[in-house]
């Protein structure tokens, strides 16, 4: 601010998006700011107005001097008239008045609408006619520069802004656009405008690339995107599944990958990222591996979910980040399939719709059938039922696959990462199931699961042998239903802690008996060893859950198991992988289990 010359420096136009509205509703407006986009010929000597008023000469309070483009902004000097009005304005500026607004003619504009229906109008060519002092401007960056700045400070500030603009242009550029970069630096183009131009050029190259592929197929070139099944790898979802399966096969050689994965055998993470980018129309020639990975990760910004209910998850867009996340889901499910929690064998599965307590109803046997006399009617029977509450518990953790691991193609880090996630999820489920057995919860009838009133708890603890096993088997066979009907469950599983594993296996091993007394009658029992049991002495018999549903477990209906989400890393440089698990377990009936406290 030069008080004697009655002048101030002001930024009067920027390329920042501002909110406007017309008869069709609100929209975003952007100004392109560079030497070819803004005609400054009518701005030098143009009026400085009071709030865009132009009714008479009294509304003009000064003139515009030395307009120019600096760092993607239109900057000018404002000189105010002498007299009481000019003095008042200078005083207000010295006390903090700052906002200005430029009046301009839009000579050329384009309009676009994004997938959410938001309109953007870009003013490609404009001619500013005046500058106004306003209380609140549409562009918050259009303002009078701080009057405390000396001329030297203003020059330094302008230089810093220009250096920042050039640095932004270089970051927005890509290999192969060196000439465009030089022109943008000379023209005063903003980084945002230049980035939009590069994106447009890349889109044009991508469209030509796709046409080239189509022409090659029409000319009879080898259909590299076809496989024996007839499916096309040009389908983003199908191609992503194939790539994901190829990643899993590299990390887990025993994994039986589908036929389509063969097309990507031996491909690195960089190879897959490049293929995805080029199919999306991104020109990758000359890009370094780290640039390819970073550009591919920039295709997606939000968590995408891979549902456990499908072997391949739900992948539609084919983006690189989603492909890696889908591979993580495949790997996780394969680990679950190979080594499920021990106690799932003796439990039946259910489905939860939310996180409130779910009442699991168990019904009695069907009412006894009665003879129907001639011309007699069939009477109604009564079904008895009892409900036990089971509640889901939510677990989750986020880990990261680093940028370096992707660039260096360290599939081992991917394997270890998901392996650990699988083991953690399996351990979480196993621990909860084991805890439900050992904590012996109280049921709806007021008695604990294992209780004398339920005829499923030995009165005296003893080590497993022929006598004690026989007693528990007999007790299970004598169980009655809710209507006091004989249901006679059959013991199938011999469930023991680690310390009783050897004893249990000896008791059920087959012996070639030479006489009846030496025959082993327990060979039909299957030994299950649960190392998470805290009690090293107690042991159990359990019926097949298909015969009697006693212990139950379940997942959230929309998930069906552990779920993998992924997104480009925010707190880590790479891909963030989030593993979520909603799991619940509990007893709904006591009749399918027997317990001996052990000795």
PDB file of C-alpha atoms in Angstrom, residues 2 8 11 27 30 67 111 169 177 200 221 242 274 288 395 425 428 477 486 519 557-558:
ATOM      1  CA  UNK A   2       1.434   3.340  -1.086  1.00  0.00           C
ATOM      2  CA  UNK A   8      -2.645  -0.935  -3.544  1.00  0.00           C
ATOM      3  CA  UNK A  11      -5.283 -10.241  -6.808  1.00  0.00           C
ATOM      4  CA  UNK A  27     -23.231 -25.129 -10.494  1.00  0.00           C
ATOM      5  CA  UNK A  30     -13.965 -22.148 -12.955  1.00  0.00           C
ATOM      6  CA  UNK A  67      -2.730  -5.654 -14.935  1.00  0.00           C
ATOM      7  CA  UNK A 111     -20.023 -27.292 -19.418  1.00  0.00           C
ATOM      8  CA  UNK A 169       3.142 -27.732 -13.243  1.00  0.00           C
ATOM      9  CA  UNK A 177       4.668 -33.802 -22.388  1.00  0.00           C
ATOM     10  CA  UNK A 200      -7.690 -34.548 -21.645  1.00  0.00           C
ATOM     11  CA  UNK A 221      -5.078 -60.564 -34.697  1.00  0.00           C
ATOM     12  CA  UNK A 242      -8.083 -63.574 -13.013  1.00  0.00           C
ATOM     13  CA  UNK A 274       0.349 -51.021 -16.122  1.00  0.00           C
ATOM     14  CA  UNK A 288       8.910 -45.664 -14.125  1.00  0.00           C
ATOM     15  CA  UNK A 395     -13.559 -57.167  15.308  1.00  0.00           C
ATOM     16  CA  UNK A 425      -9.325 -64.074  12.524  1.00  0.00           C
ATOM     17  CA  UNK A 428     -10.496 -64.903  17.337  1.00  0.00           C
ATOM     18  CA  UNK A 477     -28.549 -91.533  24.683  1.00  0.00           C
ATOM     19  CA  UNK A 486     -36.926 -89.871  23.569  1.00  0.00           C
ATOM     20  CA  UNK A 519     -12.957-105.111  21.609  1.00  0.00           C
ATOM     21  CA  UNK A 557     -25.748 -61.680   6.920  1.00  0.00           C
ATOM     22  CA  UNK A 558     -24.116 -59.239   4.465  1.00  0.00           C
TER      23      UNK A 558
END
